Coordinates of C-alpha atoms (C1' of nucleotides) in Angstrom, one line a residue:
Chain B
X30 CA -9.1 111.2 78.8
X31 CA -9.9 114.6 80.2
X32 CA -7.2 116.8 81.7
X33 CA -8.7 116.0 85.1
X34 CA -8.2 112.3 84.6
X35 CA -4.6 112.8 83.5
X36 CA -3.8 114.9 86.5
X37 CA -5.5 112.5 88.9
X38 CA -3.5 109.6 87.5
X39 CA -0.3 111.5 87.6
X40 CA -1.0 112.4 91.2
X41 CA -1.6 108.7 92.1
X42 CA 1.7 107.8 90.5
X43 CA 3.6 110.6 92.2
X44 CA 2.2 109.6 95.5
X45 CA 3.0 106.0 94.9
X46 CA 6.6 106.2 93.7
X47 CA 7.9 109.7 93.8
X48 CA 8.4 112.6 91.4
X49 CA 11.5 111.3 89.7
X50 CA 10.1 108.0 88.6
X51 CA 7.1 109.5 86.9
X52 CA 7.7 109.8 83.2
X53 CA 5.4 110.9 80.4
X54 CA 5.8 107.4 78.8
X55 CA 4.9 105.5 81.9
X56 CA 2.0 107.8 82.6
X57 CA 0.8 107.2 79.0
X58 CA 1.1 103.5 79.5
X59 CA -1.0 103.7 82.7
X60 CA -3.6 105.7 80.8
X61 CA -3.6 103.3 77.8
X62 CA -2.7 106.0 75.4
X63 CA 0.2 107.2 73.3
X64 CA 2.8 109.4 75.2
X65 CA 2.1 112.3 72.8
X66 CA -1.6 112.4 73.6
X67 CA -0.9 113.9 77.0
X68 CA 0.6 117.0 75.4
X69 CA -2.7 117.9 73.9
X70 CA -4.4 118.1 77.3
X71 CA -1.7 119.4 79.6
X72 CA 1.5 121.0 78.6
X73 CA 4.8 119.3 79.2
X74 CA 6.0 117.4 82.2
X75 CA 6.5 120.4 84.5
X76 CA 3.1 121.9 83.7
X77 CA 1.6 118.5 84.5
X78 CA 3.5 118.4 87.8
X79 CA 2.4 121.9 88.6
X80 CA -1.2 120.9 88.1
X81 CA -0.7 118.0 90.5
X82 CA 0.9 120.4 93.0
X83 CA -2.0 122.8 92.9
X84 CA -4.5 119.9 93.4
X85 CA -2.6 118.7 96.4
X86 CA -2.4 122.2 97.9
X87 CA -6.2 122.5 98.0
X88 CA -6.4 119.3 100.0
X89 CA -4.1 120.7 102.7
X90 CA -5.9 121.1 106.1
X91 CA -5.6 124.5 107.8
X92 CA -3.0 125.0 110.5
X93 CA -4.6 124.8 114.0
X94 CA -3.2 127.1 116.7
X95 CA -3.2 125.9 120.3
X96 CA -2.1 127.3 123.7
X97 CA -2.7 130.4 125.7
X98 CA 0.6 132.3 125.9
X99 CA 2.2 133.7 122.7
X100 CA 5.2 131.4 123.1
X101 CA 2.9 128.4 123.3
X102 CA 0.8 129.5 120.4
X103 CA 3.8 130.2 118.2
X104 CA 5.4 127.0 119.1
X105 CA 2.2 125.1 118.3
X106 CA 2.2 126.7 114.8
X107 CA 5.9 125.7 114.2
X108 CA 5.1 122.2 115.3
X109 CA 2.0 122.0 113.2
X110 CA 3.9 123.2 110.1
X111 CA 6.6 120.6 110.7
X112 CA 4.0 117.9 111.2
X113 CA 2.2 119.0 108.0
X114 CA 5.4 118.9 106.0
X115 CA 6.3 115.5 107.4
X116 CA 2.8 114.2 106.6
X117 CA 3.0 115.4 102.9
X118 CA 6.5 114.5 101.7
X119 CA 5.4 114.2 98.1
X120 CA 3.9 117.7 98.1
X121 CA 7.2 119.0 99.6
X122 CA 9.3 117.3 97.0
X123 CA 7.1 118.6 94.3
X124 CA 7.2 122.1 95.8
X125 CA 11.0 121.9 95.8
X126 CA 11.2 120.6 92.3
X127 CA 8.9 123.3 91.0
X128 CA 10.4 126.1 93.1
X129 CA 7.2 126.7 94.9
X130 CA 8.2 125.9 98.4
X131 CA 6.9 129.2 99.9
X132 CA 3.4 128.5 98.6
X133 CA 3.3 125.1 100.2
X134 CA 3.6 126.5 103.7
X135 CA 2.2 130.0 103.3
X136 CA -0.8 129.5 105.5
X137 CA 1.7 128.9 108.4
X138 CA 3.5 132.1 107.6
X139 CA 0.3 134.0 108.0
X140 CA -0.6 132.2 111.2
X141 CA 2.8 133.2 112.6
X142 CA 2.2 136.8 111.5
X143 CA -1.1 136.9 113.4
X144 CA 0.4 135.6 116.6
X145 CA 3.4 137.9 116.5
X146 CA 1.1 140.8 116.1
X147 CA -1.0 139.6 119.0
X148 CA 2.2 139.3 121.0
X149 CA 2.9 143.0 120.5
X150 CA 5.8 142.7 118.0
X151 CA 5.7 144.8 114.9
X152 CA 7.7 145.9 111.8
X153 CA 11.2 144.7 111.0
X154 CA 11.7 143.1 114.5
X155 CA 8.5 141.0 114.0
X156 CA 9.7 140.1 110.5
X157 CA 13.1 139.0 111.9
X158 CA 11.4 136.9 114.5
X159 CA 9.0 135.4 111.9
X160 CA 11.8 134.6 109.6
X161 CA 13.9 133.1 112.4
X162 CA 11.1 130.6 113.2
X163 CA 10.5 129.9 109.5
X164 CA 14.1 129.2 108.9
X165 CA 14.5 127.0 111.9
X166 CA 11.4 125.0 111.0
X167 CA 12.1 124.9 107.2
X168 CA 15.8 124.1 107.8
X169 CA 14.9 121.3 110.2
X170 CA 12.5 119.6 107.8
X171 CA 14.7 120.0 104.8
X172 CA 17.6 118.5 106.7
X173 CA 15.4 115.7 108.0
X174 CA 14.1 114.9 104.6
X175 CA 17.5 114.9 103.0
X176 CA 18.6 112.5 105.8
X177 CA 15.5 110.3 105.3
X178 CA 15.5 109.7 101.6
X179 CA 19.3 109.3 101.3
X180 CA 20.7 106.9 98.8
X181 CA 21.6 103.4 100.1
X182 CA 25.3 104.2 100.2
X183 CA 24.7 107.1 102.5
X184 CA 26.8 107.5 105.7
X185 CA 25.3 108.5 109.0
X186 CA 26.8 111.2 111.2
X187 CA 26.7 108.8 114.1
X188 CA 29.2 106.5 112.4
X189 CA 31.6 109.3 111.8
X190 CA 31.4 110.3 115.5
X191 CA 32.0 106.7 116.6
X192 CA 35.5 106.9 115.1
X193 CA 36.4 110.2 116.8
X194 CA 39.3 110.2 119.3
X195 CA 40.0 113.8 120.2
X196 CA 41.3 114.6 123.7
X197 CA 39.7 118.1 123.6
X198 CA 36.2 116.6 123.3
X199 CA 34.6 115.2 126.4
X200 CA 34.1 111.4 125.9
X201 CA 30.4 111.5 127.1
X202 CA 29.8 114.0 124.3
X203 CA 31.4 111.8 121.8
X204 CA 29.3 108.9 123.1
X205 CA 26.1 110.9 122.9
X206 CA 26.8 112.0 119.3
X207 CA 27.5 108.4 118.4
X208 CA 23.9 107.5 119.2
X209 CA 21.2 108.3 116.6
X210 CA 19.6 111.8 117.1
X211 CA 15.9 112.1 118.2
X212 CA 14.8 114.7 115.7
X213 CA 11.6 115.5 117.6
X214 CA 13.5 116.3 120.8
X215 CA 16.2 118.3 118.9
X216 CA 13.4 120.4 117.3
X217 CA 11.7 121.0 120.6
X218 CA 15.0 122.0 122.1
X219 CA 16.0 124.4 119.4
X220 CA 12.5 125.9 119.1
X221 CA 12.2 126.6 122.8
X222 CA 15.7 128.1 122.9
X223 CA 14.9 130.4 120.0
X224 CA 11.5 131.5 121.3
X225 CA 12.9 132.2 124.8
X226 CA 15.2 134.8 123.2
X227 CA 12.8 136.2 120.7
X228 CA 9.6 137.0 122.6
X229 CA 9.3 140.0 124.9
X230 CA 8.6 139.0 128.5
Chain S
X17 CA 43.4 108.4 79.8
X18 CA 44.1 107.6 83.4
X19 CA 41.5 107.5 86.1
X20 CA 43.0 110.7 87.5
X21 CA 42.5 112.5 84.2
X22 CA 38.9 111.4 84.0
X23 CA 38.1 112.5 87.5
X24 CA 39.8 115.9 86.9
X25 CA 37.8 116.5 83.8
X26 CA 34.6 115.4 85.4
X27 CA 35.3 117.8 88.3
X28 CA 35.9 120.7 85.9
X29 CA 32.6 119.9 84.2
X30 CA 30.7 119.6 87.5
X31 CA 32.2 123.0 88.7
X32 CA 31.4 124.6 85.4
X33 CA 27.8 123.5 84.8
X34 CA 26.5 121.5 87.8
X35 CA 26.0 117.9 88.6
X36 CA 22.8 117.3 86.7
X37 CA 24.2 118.4 83.3
X38 CA 27.2 116.1 83.4
X39 CA 26.6 112.9 81.5
X40 CA 28.8 110.0 80.7
X41 CA 28.4 110.8 77.0
X42 CA 29.3 114.5 77.3
X43 CA 32.3 113.6 79.5
X44 CA 33.4 111.1 76.9
X45 CA 33.1 113.7 74.1
X46 CA 35.2 116.1 76.2
X47 CA 37.8 113.3 76.7
X48 CA 37.7 112.4 73.0
X49 CA 36.8 108.8 73.7
X50 CA 33.9 106.4 73.4
X51 CA 31.4 106.7 76.3
X52 CA 32.0 103.1 77.3
X53 CA 35.8 103.6 77.8
X54 CA 35.1 105.5 81.0
X55 CA 33.6 102.4 82.6
X56 CA 36.9 100.6 82.4
X57 CA 38.7 103.2 84.5
X58 CA 36.0 104.2 87.0
X59 CA 32.7 102.5 87.7
X60 CA 29.4 104.0 86.8
X61 CA 28.3 107.6 87.1
X62 CA 27.8 107.6 90.9
X63 CA 31.2 106.1 91.5
X64 CA 32.7 108.8 89.3
X65 CA 30.9 111.5 91.2
X66 CA 32.0 110.0 94.5
X67 CA 35.6 110.3 93.3
X68 CA 35.1 113.9 92.4
X69 CA 33.5 114.5 95.8
X70 CA 36.5 113.0 97.6
X71 CA 38.9 115.1 95.6
X72 CA 37.0 118.2 96.4
X73 CA 36.9 117.3 100.1
X74 CA 40.7 117.2 100.4
X75 CA 40.9 120.8 99.0
X76 CA 38.7 122.1 101.8
X77 CA 40.5 124.5 104.1
X78 CA 40.2 123.9 107.9
X79 CA 37.6 125.8 110.0
X80 CA 39.2 128.7 111.8
X81 CA 37.9 129.5 115.3
X82 CA 37.9 133.1 116.5
X83 CA 36.8 135.0 119.6
X84 CA 37.4 134.7 123.4
X85 CA 34.1 133.8 125.0
X86 CA 32.5 130.4 124.3
X87 CA 29.5 132.1 122.7
X88 CA 31.8 134.1 120.4
X89 CA 33.9 131.1 119.5
X90 CA 30.9 128.8 118.8
X91 CA 29.2 131.6 116.7
X92 CA 32.4 132.0 114.7
X93 CA 32.4 128.2 113.9
X94 CA 28.8 128.4 112.8
X95 CA 29.6 131.4 110.6
X96 CA 32.7 129.7 109.2
X97 CA 30.7 126.6 108.3
X98 CA 28.0 128.6 106.6
X99 CA 30.6 130.6 104.7
X100 CA 32.4 127.4 103.6
X101 CA 29.1 125.8 102.5
X102 CA 28.3 129.0 100.5
X103 CA 31.8 129.1 99.0
X104 CA 31.5 125.5 97.8
X105 CA 28.0 125.1 96.3
X106 CA 29.1 122.3 93.9
X107 CA 30.6 120.3 96.7
X108 CA 27.3 120.6 98.7
X109 CA 25.1 119.6 95.8
X110 CA 27.4 116.6 95.2
X111 CA 27.2 115.7 98.9
X112 CA 23.4 115.9 98.8
X113 CA 23.2 113.9 95.6
X114 CA 25.5 111.2 97.0
X115 CA 24.0 111.2 100.5
X116 CA 27.3 112.3 102.1
X117 CA 26.3 115.6 103.5
X118 CA 27.6 114.8 107.1
X119 CA 31.1 114.1 105.7
X120 CA 31.2 117.5 103.9
X121 CA 31.0 119.5 107.1
X122 CA 32.3 117.1 109.8
X123 CA 35.4 119.1 110.7
X124 CA 33.0 121.8 111.8
X125 CA 31.1 119.2 114.0
X126 CA 34.3 118.4 115.7
X127 CA 35.2 122.1 116.2
X128 CA 31.8 122.6 117.9
X129 CA 32.4 119.6 120.1
X130 CA 35.7 121.0 121.3
X131 CA 34.2 124.4 122.1
X132 CA 31.2 123.0 123.9
X133 CA 33.6 120.9 126.0
X134 CA 35.7 123.9 126.8
X135 CA 32.5 125.8 127.7
X136 CA 31.8 123.1 130.4
X137 CA 28.9 121.3 128.7
X138 CA 28.9 117.5 128.5
X139 CA 27.0 114.4 127.6
X140 CA 23.5 114.5 126.2
X141 CA 23.0 118.2 127.0
X142 CA 26.1 119.1 125.0
X143 CA 24.9 116.8 122.2
X144 CA 21.5 118.6 122.2
X145 CA 23.3 122.0 122.0
X146 CA 25.7 120.8 119.2
X147 CA 22.8 119.4 117.2
X148 CA 20.8 122.5 117.6
X149 CA 23.6 124.7 116.2
X150 CA 24.2 122.2 113.4
X151 CA 20.5 122.0 112.5
X152 CA 20.2 125.8 112.5
X153 CA 23.2 126.2 110.3
X154 CA 22.5 123.3 108.0
X155 CA 18.8 124.2 107.7
X156 CA 19.7 127.8 106.9
X157 CA 22.1 126.9 104.1
X158 CA 19.8 124.3 102.7
X159 CA 17.0 126.7 102.6
X160 CA 19.2 129.4 101.1
X161 CA 20.5 127.1 98.4
X162 CA 17.0 125.9 97.5
X163 CA 15.9 129.5 97.2
X164 CA 19.0 130.4 95.2
X165 CA 19.0 127.8 92.4
X166 CA 15.2 127.8 92.0
X167 CA 13.7 127.2 88.6
X168 CA 12.9 130.3 86.5
X169 CA 9.2 130.0 87.2
X170 CA 9.8 130.1 91.0
X171 CA 7.8 132.4 93.2
X172 CA 9.2 134.5 96.0
X173 CA 7.8 134.6 99.5
X174 CA 7.8 138.5 99.3
X175 CA 5.4 138.4 96.4
X176 CA 3.0 136.3 98.3
X177 CA 3.1 138.7 101.3
X178 CA 2.5 141.7 99.1
X179 CA -1.0 140.4 98.4
X180 CA -1.8 139.8 102.0
X181 CA -4.7 141.8 103.5
X182 CA -5.3 140.4 107.0
X183 CA -6.7 142.7 109.7
X184 CA -5.1 140.5 112.4
X185 CA -1.6 141.1 111.1
X186 CA 0.0 144.5 111.7
X187 CA 0.5 146.4 108.4
X188 CA 4.2 147.2 109.2
X189 CA 4.9 143.5 109.6
X190 CA 3.2 142.8 106.2
X191 CA 5.3 145.6 104.7
X192 CA 8.5 144.2 106.2
X193 CA 7.8 140.7 105.0
X194 CA 7.1 142.1 101.5
X195 CA 10.7 143.2 101.3
X196 CA 13.4 140.7 100.4
X197 CA 15.0 139.1 103.4
X198 CA 18.7 139.7 104.3
X199 CA 19.8 136.1 104.9
X200 CA 23.0 137.2 106.7
X201 CA 21.1 139.3 109.2
X202 CA 18.5 136.6 109.7
X203 CA 21.2 134.0 110.4
X204 CA 23.0 136.3 112.9
X205 CA 19.7 137.0 114.6
X206 CA 18.7 133.3 114.9
X207 CA 22.2 132.2 115.9
X208 CA 22.5 134.8 118.7
X209 CA 19.0 134.0 120.0
X210 CA 19.8 130.3 120.0
X211 CA 23.2 130.6 121.7
X212 CA 21.9 133.0 124.3
X213 CA 19.5 130.2 125.5
X214 CA 21.9 127.3 125.1
X215 CA 25.1 128.4 126.9
X216 CA 25.4 128.4 130.6
X217 CA 26.2 131.9 132.0
Chain W
dA27 C1' 45.3 96.0 79.3
dC28 C1' 42.6 99.2 77.2
dC29 C1' 39.2 100.9 73.9
dT30 C1' 35.3 100.6 70.3
dG31 C1' 30.7 99.6 68.4
dA32 C1' 26.5 97.8 68.6
dA33 C1' 22.8 97.2 71.4
dC34 C1' 19.3 97.6 75.2
dA35 C1' 16.2 100.0 77.7
dC36 C1' 15.0 104.2 78.7
dC37 C1' 14.0 109.7 78.6
dG38 C1' 11.0 114.6 76.9
dT39 C1' 9.2 116.8 73.0
dT40 C1' 7.7 118.1 68.1
dC41 C1' 5.0 117.6 64.3
dA42 C1' 2.8 115.8 60.3
dA43 C1' -0.8 112.7 59.5
dG44 C1' -4.9 110.5 60.5
dT45 C1' -10.1 110.2 62.1
Chain O
dA7 C1' -11.2 118.2 68.5
dC8 C1' -8.4 114.5 69.7
dC9 C1' -5.1 110.8 69.1
dT10 C1' -1.2 108.1 66.7
dG11 C1' 3.4 107.2 64.8
dA12 C1' 7.6 108.4 63.3
dA13 C1' 11.3 111.0 64.5
dC14 C1' 14.9 113.8 67.0
dA15 C1' 18.0 114.4 70.4
dC16 C1' 19.1 112.7 74.4
dC17 C1' 20.2 109.3 78.8
dG18 C1' 23.2 105.0 81.7
dT19 C1' 25.0 100.6 81.1
dT20 C1' 26.4 95.9 79.2
dC21 C1' 29.1 93.1 76.6
dA22 C1' 31.3 90.9 72.7
dA23 C1' 34.7 92.2 69.7
dG24 C1' 38.9 94.2 68.5
dT25 C1' 44.1 95.6 69.1

DNA sequence: ACCTGAACACCGTTCAAGT
DNA sequence: ACCTGAACACCGTTCAAGT
């Protein structure tokens, strides 16, 4: 019944069934202990979740940079960050819940900073570029996750498009929007478009 | 004690203090009635919130399109959508909670479809472009809102940057990242960069 | 038709009491 | 030092009973 054992158990529960469903009482039952015993070792619920978050952070592998040109290397970082976020949905939900989203991806921020410096960008312009890439990546994964763990009653954008009959919109466009999006392709498209405008050539 | 009166009261409460804090019991107290009376008129909590969502949707003003060139007009739609989302944070939180985010911004989707058609784009390429703009806009506002209503304990990305000491990152870039971001400027920057690559010229 | 009251199965957290 | 039990102030929802 150490603090370590409690945090480990909480982490297993969070990873198995999500942040929301983990309660102090269920955790206590899992530990075979009274709910109030937990408060002696860790603080309240949010302090416990913070400890879980910190533990998961240390297990995060570093971001690997690939490619030769600056555009390739920056794109590879953005892809790696997105992949890491997608591979650790629980960590991301925790980060969001605790308001520590920046910390969960900060090693990627630094990697982007290094590549932009190497590409010859500097100062406010480099910061604009860095933030643009971060916003694009972060926005994408946030959107994707909010689409993924939607409630059962959720509507899909495709279904709304299928009912569209607007003479000012080309029918092939309506047809294309009525098919499910390929998020990977959409991300590649937007990322390339952004980087093409951002980087000096 | 009509269904209408209940939904109106729930809406006032949601707008005043957020989705999470509205409970059936508090709403009942506000109505001067037993909690269980609500169930006769509307269904459970989520059905009630759906009714509030639908009522708020009908009050949404249409998206206004400005500018002469396709790039200007598309940019104006993206800006208007972002402004509308920012002006209706309660509606957006409701949409997210209920999994109806697409519906909350669909008039903007259609406006983009019309402008891309007018710009001569069509089929899958137009759909790629449309989705890229939507993802950029949606991602931005999601990120901004998750930064805005962060818990009191939240860290800011600027504070993390202030502690950075990496010889491979130019000091002026570190300094720029240590200052708070201007979200409006970042959005304009990313939007322009994206549109410059997307639109045929 | 419409509302109440009791009840069920949950929450997080505090705090005095035990060992 | 570490744990329990009772208690407080909450949840959403069901359902028999009242008028």
